[in-house]
Amino acid sequence: MTRLTILEYPDPRLRTRAAPVTAVDAALRELIDDMFETMYAAKGIGLAATQVNVHRRLLVTDVSEGHTDPRVFVNPEILARDGKAVGQEGCLSVPGYFDEVERAERIHVRALDRNGKTFEADLEGLLAVCVQHEVDHLNGRLFVDYLSDLKRQRVRKKIEKERRLRAEGRAGETSRAPAI
Ligand code: ZN
C-alpha cells in the first residue's frame, strides 16, 4: 500500500468537481486501500479521493476508535437529509483549523461498495457529518466555505503558521475535533 499526498487548502485542485467512477475494479480497490492507509496515517476519520488529487467520486470513512469500522462509498448520493446539528469540524486538507459547521443530523445515502454492489444506509451522528463533509469535497467544496470571509482569512494565516511549524519539525496545534 502507498501513502498518498493530501492536497491542502488553498490548493485550487481541491475545487475540482469529481466525475463518477465508471468501473469498480482492482485498480480502484488499490486506490481505496491507499486512501485508508493515508487517512489512518493522518489520524483522520474520512477522506475523499479529491483530497489525494484523484477526481473520481469515491470516499472512505472510519469513525471508530480502533480502525474497526472502515466504510467505502463509491458514487455516493445523499437522497434525504433530516434535522440539523452543529458541531466542530476539522479537515485533513485544512490542517490545524477547527470550526463549527451546521449539517443535517441524519442522512439517507446510496452508493456502491468496494465490490461494486449498490447499498443504501441511514446514517447519523459523526458518520453522517463525515459523509456530508466528504461529498462536499467531491463537489469541490470545503468546510471553510461555510465560514465568513473574515474567518476564512484567519484560516489561511493559521495554515501558513501550521506549515511553518511542521517545516521546523515542531508539532502544530493539537486537534480539538476529528479531521475529515
Ligand atoms: Zn475534509
CSV table of N, CA and C and ligand atoms in Angstrom, one decimal:
chain,number,residue,atom,x,y,z
A,1,MET,N,0.8,-1.2,0.0
A,1,MET,CA,0.0,0.0,0.0
A,1,MET,C,0.9,1.3,0.0
A,2,THR,N,0.3,2.3,-0.5
A,2,THR,CA,1.1,3.5,-0.7
A,2,THR,C,0.4,4.6,0.1
A,3,ARG,N,1.2,5.4,0.8
A,3,ARG,CA,0.6,6.6,1.4
A,3,ARG,C,0.6,7.7,0.4
A,4,LEU,N,-0.5,8.4,0.2
A,4,LEU,CA,-0.7,9.4,-0.8
A,4,LEU,C,-0.6,10.8,-0.2
A,5,THR,N,-0.3,11.7,-1.0
A,5,THR,CA,-0.1,13.1,-0.6
A,5,THR,C,-1.5,13.8,-0.5
A,6,ILE,N,-1.8,14.4,0.6
A,6,ILE,CA,-3.1,15.1,0.8
A,6,ILE,C,-2.9,16.6,0.4
A,7,LEU,N,-3.8,17.0,-0.6
A,7,LEU,CA,-3.8,18.4,-1.0
A,7,LEU,C,-4.3,19.3,0.1
A,8,GLU,N,-3.7,20.5,0.2
A,8,GLU,CA,-4.0,21.4,1.3
A,8,GLU,C,-4.6,22.7,0.8
A,9,TYR,N,-5.6,23.2,1.4
A,9,TYR,CA,-6.2,24.5,1.2
A,9,TYR,C,-5.1,25.5,1.2
A,10,PRO,N,-5.0,26.5,0.3
A,10,PRO,CA,-6.0,26.8,-0.8
A,10,PRO,C,-5.6,26.2,-2.2
A,11,ASP,N,-5.1,25.0,-2.2
A,11,ASP,CA,-4.8,24.4,-3.5
A,11,ASP,C,-6.0,24.3,-4.4
A,12,PRO,N,-5.9,24.9,-5.6
A,12,PRO,CA,-7.1,25.0,-6.5
A,12,PRO,C,-7.6,23.6,-6.9
A,13,ARG,N,-6.7,22.6,-6.9
A,13,ARG,CA,-7.2,21.3,-7.3
A,13,ARG,C,-8.3,20.8,-6.4
A,14,LEU,N,-8.4,21.3,-5.1
A,14,LEU,CA,-9.5,20.9,-4.2
A,14,LEU,C,-10.8,21.4,-4.7
A,15,ARG,N,-10.8,22.3,-5.7
A,15,ARG,CA,-12.0,22.9,-6.2
A,15,ARG,C,-12.6,22.1,-7.4
A,16,THR,N,-11.9,21.0,-7.7
A,16,THR,CA,-12.4,20.2,-8.9
A,16,THR,C,-13.6,19.4,-8.5
A,17,ARG,N,-14.6,19.4,-9.4
A,17,ARG,CA,-15.8,18.5,-9.2
A,17,ARG,C,-15.4,17.1,-9.8
A,18,ALA,N,-15.5,16.1,-8.9
A,18,ALA,CA,-15.1,14.8,-9.3
A,18,ALA,C,-16.1,14.1,-10.2
A,19,ALA,N,-15.6,13.3,-11.1
A,19,ALA,CA,-16.5,12.6,-12.1
A,19,ALA,C,-16.9,11.2,-11.5
A,20,PRO,N,-18.0,10.7,-12.0
A,20,PRO,CA,-18.4,9.4,-11.5
A,20,PRO,C,-17.4,8.3,-11.7
A,21,VAL,N,-17.3,7.3,-10.8
A,21,VAL,CA,-16.5,6.1,-11.0
A,21,VAL,C,-17.2,5.3,-12.1
A,22,THR,N,-16.5,4.8,-13.1
A,22,THR,CA,-17.2,4.0,-14.1
A,22,THR,C,-16.9,2.5,-14.0
A,23,ALA,N,-15.9,2.1,-13.2
A,23,ALA,CA,-15.6,0.7,-13.0
A,23,ALA,C,-15.0,0.5,-11.6
A,24,VAL,N,-15.7,-0.4,-10.9
A,24,VAL,CA,-15.1,-0.8,-9.6
A,24,VAL,C,-14.3,-2.0,-9.8
A,25,ASP,N,-13.0,-1.8,-10.1
A,25,ASP,CA,-12.1,-2.9,-10.5
A,25,ASP,C,-10.9,-2.9,-9.5
A,26,ALA,N,-9.9,-3.8,-9.9
A,26,ALA,CA,-8.7,-3.9,-9.0
A,26,ALA,C,-8.0,-2.6,-8.8
A,27,ALA,N,-7.9,-1.8,-9.8
A,27,ALA,CA,-7.2,-0.5,-9.7
A,27,ALA,C,-7.9,0.4,-8.7
A,28,LEU,N,-9.2,0.4,-8.7
A,28,LEU,CA,-10.0,1.2,-7.8
A,28,LEU,C,-9.8,0.7,-6.4
A,29,ARG,N,-9.8,-0.7,-6.2
A,29,ARG,CA,-9.6,-1.2,-4.9
A,29,ARG,C,-8.3,-0.9,-4.3
A,30,GLU,N,-7.3,-0.8,-5.2
A,30,GLU,CA,-5.9,-0.5,-4.7
A,30,GLU,C,-5.9,1.0,-4.2
A,31,LEU,N,-6.6,1.8,-5.0
A,31,LEU,CA,-6.8,3.2,-4.6
A,31,LEU,C,-7.5,3.3,-3.2
A,32,ILE,N,-8.5,2.5,-3.1
A,32,ILE,CA,-9.3,2.5,-1.8
A,32,ILE,C,-8.3,2.1,-0.6
A,33,ASP,N,-7.5,1.1,-0.8
A,33,ASP,CA,-6.6,0.7,0.2
A,33,ASP,C,-5.6,1.8,0.5
A,34,ASP,N,-5.1,2.4,-0.5
A,34,ASP,CA,-4.1,3.5,-0.3
A,34,ASP,C,-4.8,4.7,0.4
A,35,MET,N,-6.1,4.9,0.1
A,35,MET,CA,-6.8,6.0,0.8
A,35,MET,C,-6.9,5.7,2.3
A,36,PHE,N,-7.3,4.4,2.6
A,36,PHE,CA,-7.4,4.1,4.0
A,36,PHE,C,-6.0,4.3,4.7
A,37,GLU,N,-5.0,3.8,4.1
A,37,GLU,CA,-3.6,3.9,4.7
A,37,GLU,C,-3.3,5.4,5.0
A,38,THR,N,-3.6,6.2,4.0
A,38,THR,CA,-3.3,7.7,4.1
A,38,THR,C,-4.2,8.3,5.2
A,39,MET,N,-5.4,7.9,5.2
A,39,MET,CA,-6.3,8.5,6.2
A,39,MET,C,-5.9,8.1,7.6
A,40,TYR,N,-5.6,6.8,7.8
A,40,TYR,CA,-5.2,6.4,9.2
A,40,TYR,C,-3.9,7.0,9.6
A,41,ALA,N,-3.0,7.1,8.6
A,41,ALA,CA,-1.7,7.7,9.0
A,41,ALA,C,-1.8,9.2,9.4
A,42,ALA,N,-2.8,9.8,8.8
A,42,ALA,CA,-3.0,11.3,9.1
A,42,ALA,C,-4.0,11.4,10.3
A,43,LYS,N,-4.4,10.3,10.9
A,43,LYS,CA,-5.4,10.3,12.0
A,43,LYS,C,-6.7,11.0,11.7
A,44,GLY,N,-7.1,10.8,10.5
A,44,GLY,CA,-8.4,11.3,10.0
A,44,GLY,C,-9.5,10.3,10.2
A,45,ILE,N,-10.7,10.7,10.0
A,45,ILE,CA,-11.9,9.8,10.1
A,45,ILE,C,-12.6,9.7,8.7
A,46,GLY,N,-12.1,10.5,7.8
A,46,GLY,CA,-12.7,10.4,6.4
A,46,GLY,C,-11.8,11.0,5.4
A,47,LEU,N,-11.9,10.5,4.2
A,47,LEU,CA,-11.0,11.0,3.1
A,47,LEU,C,-11.7,10.9,1.8
A,48,ALA,N,-11.8,12.0,1.0
A,48,ALA,CA,-12.4,11.9,-0.3
A,48,ALA,C,-11.2,11.8,-1.3
A,49,ALA,N,-11.5,11.2,-2.4
A,49,ALA,CA,-10.5,11.0,-3.5
A,49,ALA,C,-9.9,12.3,-3.9
A,50,THR,N,-10.8,13.3,-4.0
A,50,THR,CA,-10.4,14.7,-4.3
A,50,THR,C,-9.2,15.1,-3.5
A,51,GLN,N,-9.1,14.8,-2.3
A,51,GLN,CA,-8.1,15.2,-1.4
A,51,GLN,C,-6.7,14.6,-1.7
A,52,VAL,N,-6.7,13.5,-2.4
A,52,VAL,CA,-5.5,12.9,-2.9
A,52,VAL,C,-5.3,13.1,-4.4
A,53,ASN,N,-6.0,14.1,-4.9
A,53,ASN,CA,-5.8,14.5,-6.3
A,53,ASN,C,-6.3,13.5,-7.3
A,54,VAL,N,-7.3,12.7,-6.9
A,54,VAL,CA,-7.9,11.8,-7.9
A,54,VAL,C,-9.4,12.2,-8.0
A,55,HIS,N,-9.8,12.7,-9.1
A,55,HIS,CA,-11.0,13.4,-9.2
A,55,HIS,C,-12.2,12.4,-9.7
A,56,ARG,N,-12.4,11.4,-8.9
A,56,ARG,CA,-13.4,10.4,-9.1
A,56,ARG,C,-14.3,10.4,-7.8
A,57,ARG,N,-15.6,10.0,-8.0
A,57,ARG,CA,-16.5,10.1,-6.8
A,57,ARG,C,-16.3,8.9,-5.9
A,58,LEU,N,-15.5,9.0,-4.9
A,58,LEU,CA,-15.1,8.0,-4.0
A,58,LEU,C,-14.7,8.6,-2.7
A,59,LEU,N,-15.2,8.0,-1.6
A,59,LEU,CA,-14.8,8.4,-0.3
A,59,LEU,C,-14.7,7.3,0.7
A,60,VAL,N,-13.8,7.4,1.7
A,60,VAL,CA,-13.7,6.3,2.7
A,60,VAL,C,-13.9,7.0,4.1
A,61,THR,N,-14.4,6.2,5.0
A,61,THR,CA,-14.5,6.7,6.4
A,61,THR,C,-14.2,5.6,7.4
A,62,ASP,N,-13.8,6.1,8.6
A,62,ASP,CA,-13.8,5.2,9.7
A,62,ASP,C,-13.9,6.0,11.0
A,63,VAL,N,-15.0,6.1,11.5
A,63,VAL,CA,-15.3,7.0,12.7
A,63,VAL,C,-15.0,6.2,14.0
A,64,SER,N,-14.6,4.9,13.9
A,64,SER,CA,-14.4,4.2,15.2
A,64,SER,C,-13.1,4.6,15.9
A,65,GLU,N,-12.9,4.1,17.1
A,65,GLU,CA,-11.7,4.5,17.8
A,65,GLU,C,-10.5,3.6,17.3
A,66,GLY,N,-10.8,2.4,17.0
A,66,GLY,CA,-9.6,1.5,16.7
A,66,GLY,C,-9.6,0.9,15.3
A,67,HIS,N,-10.0,1.7,14.3
A,67,HIS,CA,-9.9,1.3,12.9
A,67,HIS,C,-10.7,0.1,12.6
A,68,THR,N,-11.9,0.0,13.3
A,68,THR,CA,-12.7,-1.2,13.2
A,68,THR,C,-13.9,-1.0,12.3
A,69,ASP,N,-14.1,0.2,11.8
A,69,ASP,CA,-15.4,0.4,11.0
A,69,ASP,C,-15.1,1.1,9.7
A,70,PRO,N,-14.2,0.5,8.9
A,70,PRO,CA,-13.9,1.1,7.6
A,70,PRO,C,-15.1,1.0,6.6
A,71,ARG,N,-15.4,2.1,6.0
A,71,ARG,CA,-16.5,2.1,5.1
A,71,ARG,C,-16.1,2.8,3.8
A,72,VAL,N,-16.6,2.2,2.7
A,72,VAL,CA,-16.3,2.7,1.3
A,72,VAL,C,-17.6,3.2,0.7
A,73,PHE,N,-17.6,4.4,0.1
A,73,PHE,CA,-18.7,4.9,-0.7
A,73,PHE,C,-18.3,5.3,-2.1
A,74,VAL,N,-18.7,4.5,-3.1
A,74,VAL,CA,-18.3,4.9,-4.4
A,74,VAL,C,-19.6,5.5,-5.1
A,75,ASN,N,-19.4,6.6,-5.8
A,75,ASN,CA,-20.5,7.3,-6.4
A,75,ASN,C,-21.7,7.6,-5.4
A,76,PRO,N,-21.3,8.1,-4.2
A,76,PRO,CA,-22.3,8.4,-3.1
A,76,PRO,C,-23.3,9.4,-3.5
A,77,GLU,N,-24.6,9.2,-3.2
A,77,GLU,CA,-25.7,10.1,-3.4
A,77,GLU,C,-26.4,10.3,-2.0
A,78,ILE,N,-26.6,11.5,-1.6
A,78,ILE,CA,-27.4,11.8,-0.4
A,78,ILE,C,-28.8,12.0,-0.9
A,79,LEU,N,-29.6,11.0,-0.6
A,79,LEU,CA,-31.0,11.0,-1.1
A,79,LEU,C,-32.0,11.8,-0.2
A,80,ALA,N,-31.6,11.9,1.1
A,80,ALA,CA,-32.5,12.6,2.0
A,80,ALA,C,-31.7,13.1,3.2
A,81,ARG,N,-32.1,14.3,3.7
A,81,ARG,CA,-31.4,14.9,4.8
A,81,ARG,C,-32.5,15.3,5.8
A,82,ASP,N,-32.2,15.1,7.1
A,82,ASP,CA,-33.2,15.4,8.1
A,82,ASP,C,-32.5,16.0,9.4
A,83,GLY,N,-33.2,17.0,10.0
A,83,GLY,CA,-32.7,17.6,11.2
A,83,GLY,C,-31.4,18.4,11.0
A,84,LYS,N,-31.0,19.1,12.1
A,84,LYS,CA,-29.9,20.0,12.0
A,84,LYS,C,-29.0,19.7,13.2
A,85,ALA,N,-27.7,19.7,12.9
A,85,ALA,CA,-26.7,19.5,14.0
A,85,ALA,C,-25.5,20.4,13.8
A,86,VAL,N,-25.1,21.1,14.8
A,86,VAL,CA,-23.9,22.0,14.7
A,86,VAL,C,-22.8,21.3,15.5
A,87,GLY,N,-21.6,21.1,14.8
A,87,GLY,CA,-20.5,20.5,15.5
A,87,GLY,C,-19.2,21.0,15.0
A,88,GLN,N,-18.1,20.8,15.8
A,88,GLN,CA,-16.8,21.2,15.4
A,88,GLN,C,-16.3,20.3,14.3
A,89,GLU,N,-15.7,20.9,13.3
A,89,GLU,CA,-15.2,20.1,12.2
A,89,GLU,C,-13.7,20.5,11.9
A,90,GLY,N,-13.0,19.5,11.5
A,90,GLY,CA,-11.6,19.8,11.0
A,90,GLY,C,-11.5,19.1,9.7
A,91,CYS,N,-10.4,19.3,9.0
A,91,CYS,CA,-10.3,18.7,7.7
A,91,CYS,C,-8.8,18.4,7.4
A,92,LEU,N,-8.5,17.2,6.9
A,92,LEU,CA,-7.1,16.9,6.6
A,92,LEU,C,-6.5,17.9,5.6
A,93,SER,N,-7.3,18.5,4.8
A,93,SER,CA,-6.8,19.5,3.8
A,93,SER,C,-6.8,20.9,4.4
A,94,VAL,N,-7.2,21.1,5.6
A,94,VAL,CA,-7.1,22.4,6.3
A,94,VAL,C,-6.5,22.2,7.7
A,95,PRO,N,-5.2,21.7,7.7
A,95,PRO,CA,-4.6,21.3,8.9
A,95,PRO,C,-4.6,22.3,10.0
A,96,GLY,N,-5.0,21.9,11.2
A,96,GLY,CA,-4.8,22.8,12.4
A,96,GLY,C,-6.0,23.8,12.6
A,97,TYR,N,-7.0,23.7,11.7
A,97,TYR,CA,-8.1,24.6,11.9
A,97,TYR,C,-9.4,23.9,12.2
A,98,PHE,N,-10.1,24.3,13.2
A,98,PHE,CA,-11.4,23.7,13.5
A,98,PHE,C,-12.5,24.7,13.7
A,99,ASP,N,-13.7,24.5,13.3
A,99,ASP,CA,-14.7,25.4,13.5
A,99,ASP,C,-16.1,24.8,13.4
A,100,GLU,N,-17.1,25.5,13.8
A,100,GLU,CA,-18.4,24.9,13.9
A,100,GLU,C,-19.1,25.0,12.5
A,101,VAL,N,-19.7,23.9,12.1
A,101,VAL,CA,-20.5,23.9,10.8
A,101,VAL,C,-21.8,23.2,11.1
A,102,GLU,N,-22.8,23.8,10.4
A,102,GLU,CA,-24.2,23.2,10.6
A,102,GLU,C,-24.4,22.1,9.5
A,103,ARG,N,-24.8,21.0,9.8
A,103,ARG,CA,-25.1,19.9,8.9
A,103,ARG,C,-26.4,19.3,9.2
A,104,ALA,N,-26.9,18.4,8.3
A,104,ALA,CA,-28.1,17.6,8.6
A,104,ALA,C,-27.7,16.6,9.6
A,105,GLU,N,-28.6,16.3,10.5
A,105,GLU,CA,-28.4,15.4,11.6
A,105,GLU,C,-28.4,13.9,11.1
A,106,ARG,N,-29.3,13.7,10.2
A,106,ARG,CA,-29.4,12.3,9.6
A,106,ARG,C,-29.5,12.4,8.1
A,107,ILE,N,-28.9,11.4,7.5
A,107,ILE,CA,-28.9,11.4,6.0
A,107,ILE,C,-29.2,10.0,5.5
A,108,HIS,N,-29.8,9.9,4.4
A,108,HIS,CA,-30.0,8.6,3.7
A,108,HIS,C,-29.1,8.6,2.5
A,109,VAL,N,-28.3,7.6,2.4
A,109,VAL,CA,-27.3,7.6,1.3
A,109,VAL,C,-27.4,6.3,0.5
A,110,ARG,N,-27.1,6.5,-0.8
A,110,ARG,CA,-27.0,5.3,-1.7
A,110,ARG,C,-25.6,5.4,-2.3
A,111,ALA,N,-24.9,4.3,-2.4
A,111,ALA,CA,-23.6,4.2,-3.0
A,111,ALA,C,-23.3,2.8,-3.4
A,112,LEU,N,-22.1,2.6,-4.0
A,112,LEU,CA,-21.6,1.3,-4.3
A,112,LEU,C,-20.5,1.0,-3.3
A,113,ASP,N,-20.4,-0.3,-3.0
A,113,ASP,CA,-19.3,-0.7,-2.0
A,113,ASP,C,-18.0,-1.1,-2.8
A,114,ARG,N,-17.0,-1.6,-2.1
A,114,ARG,CA,-15.8,-1.9,-2.8
A,114,ARG,C,-15.8,-3.0,-3.8
A,115,ASN,N,-17.0,-3.7,-3.8
A,115,ASN,CA,-17.2,-4.7,-4.9
A,115,ASN,C,-18.1,-4.3,-6.0
A,116,GLY,N,-18.5,-3.0,-5.9
A,116,GLY,CA,-19.4,-2.5,-6.9
A,116,GLY,C,-20.9,-2.8,-6.7
A,117,LYS,N,-21.2,-3.3,-5.5
A,117,LYS,CA,-22.6,-3.6,-5.2
A,117,LYS,C,-23.3,-2.4,-4.6
A,118,THR,N,-24.5,-2.1,-5.0
A,118,THR,CA,-25.2,-0.9,-4.5
A,118,THR,C,-25.7,-1.2,-3.1
A,119,PHE,N,-25.6,-0.2,-2.3
A,119,PHE,CA,-26.2,-0.3,-0.9
A,119,PHE,C,-26.9,1.0,-0.6
A,120,GLU,N,-27.8,1.0,0.4
A,120,GLU,CA,-28.4,2.2,0.9
A,120,GLU,C,-28.2,2.1,2.4
A,121,ALA,N,-28.0,3.3,3.0
A,121,ALA,CA,-27.9,3.3,4.5
A,121,ALA,C,-28.4,4.6,5.1
A,122,ASP,N,-29.0,4.5,6.3
A,122,ASP,CA,-29.4,5.6,7.1
A,122,ASP,C,-28.2,5.9,8.0
A,123,LEU,N,-27.7,7.1,8.0
A,123,LEU,CA,-26.5,7.5,8.8
A,123,LEU,C,-26.9,8.6,9.7
A,124,GLU,N,-26.3,8.6,10.9
A,124,GLU,CA,-26.5,9.7,11.8
A,124,GLU,C,-25.2,10.0,12.6
A,125,GLY,N,-25.3,11.1,13.4
A,125,GLY,CA,-24.1,11.4,14.2
A,125,GLY,C,-22.9,11.7,13.4
A,126,LEU,N,-21.7,11.4,14.0
A,126,LEU,CA,-20.4,11.7,13.4
A,126,LEU,C,-20.3,11.1,11.9
A,127,LEU,N,-20.8,9.9,11.7
A,127,LEU,CA,-20.7,9.3,10.4
A,127,LEU,C,-21.5,10.1,9.3
A,128,ALA,N,-22.7,10.6,9.8
A,128,ALA,CA,-23.5,11.5,8.8
A,128,ALA,C,-22.7,12.8,8.5
A,129,VAL,N,-22.1,13.4,9.5
A,129,VAL,CA,-21.3,14.6,9.3
A,129,VAL,C,-20.2,14.3,8.4
A,130,CYS,N,-19.5,13.2,8.6
A,130,CYS,CA,-18.3,12.9,7.9
A,130,CYS,C,-18.7,12.7,6.4
A,131,VAL,N,-19.7,11.9,6.1
A,131,VAL,CA,-20.1,11.7,4.7
A,131,VAL,C,-20.5,13.0,4.0
A,132,GLN,N,-21.3,13.9,4.7
A,132,GLN,CA,-21.6,15.2,4.1
A,132,GLN,C,-20.4,16.0,3.8
A,133,HIS,N,-19.4,16.0,4.7
A,133,HIS,CA,-18.2,16.7,4.5
A,133,HIS,C,-17.4,16.2,3.3
A,134,GLU,N,-17.4,14.8,3.2
A,134,GLU,CA,-16.6,14.2,2.1
A,134,GLU,C,-17.3,14.4,0.7
A,135,VAL,N,-18.7,14.3,0.7
A,135,VAL,CA,-19.4,14.6,-0.5
A,135,VAL,C,-19.2,16.0,-1.0
A,136,ASP,N,-19.1,16.9,0.0
A,136,ASP,CA,-18.7,18.3,-0.4
A,136,ASP,C,-17.4,18.4,-1.1
A,137,HIS,N,-16.4,17.6,-0.6
A,137,HIS,CA,-15.1,17.5,-1.2
A,137,HIS,C,-15.2,17.1,-2.7
A,138,LEU,N,-16.1,16.1,-2.9
A,138,LEU,CA,-16.2,15.6,-4.3
A,138,LEU,C,-16.9,16.6,-5.2
A,139,ASN,N,-17.5,17.6,-4.6
A,139,ASN,CA,-18.2,18.7,-5.4
A,139,ASN,C,-17.3,20.0,-5.3
A,140,GLY,N,-16.0,19.8,-4.9
A,140,GLY,CA,-15.1,20.9,-4.8
A,140,GLY,C,-15.4,21.9,-3.7
A,141,ARG,N,-16.1,21.5,-2.7
A,141,ARG,CA,-16.4,22.4,-1.6
A,141,ARG,C,-15.7,22.0,-0.3
A,142,LEU,N,-15.3,23.0,0.4
A,142,LEU,CA,-14.6,22.8,1.7
A,142,LEU,C,-15.3,23.4,2.8
A,143,PHE,N,-15.1,22.8,4.0
A,143,PHE,CA,-15.9,23.3,5.2
A,143,PHE,C,-15.7,24.7,5.5
A,144,VAL,N,-14.5,25.3,5.1
A,144,VAL,CA,-14.2,26.7,5.4
A,144,VAL,C,-15.1,27.6,4.5
A,145,ASP,N,-15.7,27.0,3.5
A,145,ASP,CA,-16.6,27.8,2.6
A,145,ASP,C,-17.9,28.2,3.4
A,146,TYR,N,-18.1,27.5,4.5
A,146,TYR,CA,-19.3,27.8,5.3
A,146,TYR,C,-19.0,29.0,6.2
A,147,LEU,N,-17.8,29.4,6.3
A,147,LEU,CA,-17.4,30.4,7.3
A,147,LEU,C,-17.5,31.8,6.6
A,148,SER,N,-17.4,32.9,7.5
A,148,SER,CA,-17.4,34.2,6.9
A,148,SER,C,-16.1,34.5,6.3
A,149,ASP,N,-16.0,35.5,5.4
A,149,ASP,CA,-14.8,35.9,4.8
A,149,ASP,C,-13.6,36.2,5.8
A,150,LEU,N,-14.0,36.9,6.8
A,150,LEU,CA,-13.1,37.3,7.9
A,150,LEU,C,-12.4,36.0,8.5
A,151,LYS,N,-13.3,35.1,8.8
A,151,LYS,CA,-12.8,33.8,9.4
A,151,LYS,C,-11.9,33.1,8.4
A,152,ARG,N,-12.3,33.1,7.1
A,152,ARG,CA,-11.5,32.4,6.1
A,152,ARG,C,-10.1,33.0,6.0
A,153,GLN,N,-10.0,34.3,6.1
A,153,GLN,CA,-8.7,34.9,6.1
A,153,GLN,C,-7.8,34.4,7.3
A,154,ARG,N,-8.5,34.3,8.5
A,154,ARG,CA,-7.8,33.8,9.6
A,154,ARG,C,-7.3,32.3,9.4
A,155,VAL,N,-8.2,31.6,8.7
A,155,VAL,CA,-7.8,30.2,8.4
A,155,VAL,C,-6.5,30.1,7.6
A,156,ARG,N,-6.4,31.0,6.6
A,156,ARG,CA,-5.2,30.9,5.7
A,156,ARG,C,-4.0,31.3,6.5
A,157,LYS,N,-4.1,32.3,7.4
A,157,LYS,CA,-2.9,32.7,8.2
A,157,LYS,C,-2.5,31.5,9.1
A,158,LYS,N,-3.6,30.9,9.7
A,158,LYS,CA,-3.3,29.8,10.7
A,158,LYS,C,-2.6,28.6,10.0
A,159,ILE,N,-3.1,28.3,8.7
A,159,ILE,CA,-2.5,27.2,8.0
A,159,ILE,C,-1.0,27.5,7.6
A,160,GLU,N,-0.8,28.8,7.3
A,160,GLU,CA,0.6,29.1,7.0
A,160,GLU,C,1.5,28.9,8.2
A,161,LYS,N,1.0,29.3,9.3
A,161,LYS,CA,1.7,29.2,10.6
A,161,LYS,C,2.0,27.7,10.9
A,162,GLU,N,0.9,26.9,10.7
A,162,GLU,CA,1.0,25.5,10.9
A,162,GLU,C,2.0,24.8,10.0
A,163,ARG,N,2.1,25.3,8.8
A,163,ARG,CA,3.0,24.7,7.8
A,163,ARG,C,4.5,25.1,8.2
A,164,ARG,N,4.6,26.3,8.7
A,164,ARG,CA,6.0,26.7,9.2
A,164,ARG,C,6.4,25.8,10.4
A,165,LEU,N,5.5,25.6,11.3
A,165,LEU,CA,5.8,24.8,12.5
A,165,LEU,C,6.2,23.4,12.1
A,166,ARG,N,5.4,22.9,11.1
A,166,ARG,CA,5.8,21.5,10.7
A,166,ARG,C,7.1,21.4,10.0
A,167,ALA,N,7.4,22.5,9.2
A,167,ALA,CA,8.7,22.6,8.5
A,167,ALA,C,9.8,22.6,9.5
A,168,GLU,N,9.6,23.2,10.6
A,168,GLU,CA,10.6,23.3,11.6
A,168,GLU,C,10.7,22.1,12.5
A,169,GLY,N,9.8,21.1,12.2
A,169,GLY,CA,9.8,19.9,12.9
A,169,GLY,C,9.1,20.0,14.3
A,170,ARG,N,8.3,21.1,14.4
A,170,ARG,CA,7.5,21.2,15.7
A,170,ARG,C,6.1,20.8,15.4
A,171,ALA,N,5.5,20.3,16.5
A,171,ALA,CA,4.1,19.8,16.3
A,171,ALA,C,3.2,21.1,16.2
A,172,GLY,N,2.2,21.0,15.4
A,172,GLY,CA,1.2,22.0,15.3
A,172,GLY,C,0.2,21.9,16.5
A,173,GLU,N,-0.8,22.7,16.4
A,173,GLU,CA,-1.8,22.7,17.4
A,173,GLU,C,-2.5,21.3,17.5
A,174,THR,N,-2.7,20.9,18.7
A,174,THR,CA,-3.4,19.6,18.9
A,174,THR,C,-4.8,19.8,18.5
A,175,SER,N,-5.4,18.7,17.9
A,175,SER,CA,-6.7,18.8,17.4
A,175,SER,C,-7.8,18.8,18.5
A,176,ARG,N,-8.8,19.5,18.2
A,176,ARG,CA,-9.9,19.5,19.2
A,176,ARG,C,-11.1,18.7,18.6
A,177,ALA,N,-11.0,18.4,17.4
A,177,ALA,CA,-12.1,17.6,16.7
A,177,ALA,C,-11.4,16.7,15.7
A,178,PRO,N,-12.1,15.6,15.3
A,178,PRO,CA,-11.5,14.8,14.3
A,178,PRO,C,-11.4,15.5,13.0
A,179,ALA,N,-10.3,15.2,12.3
A,179,ALA,CA,-10.2,15.8,10.9
A,179,ALA,C,-10.8,14.9,9.9
A,180,ILE,N,-11.5,15.5,9.0
A,180,ILE,CA,-12.2,14.7,8.0
A,180,ILE,C,-11.6,15.1,6.6
B,1,ZN,ZN,-12.1,17.4,4.6
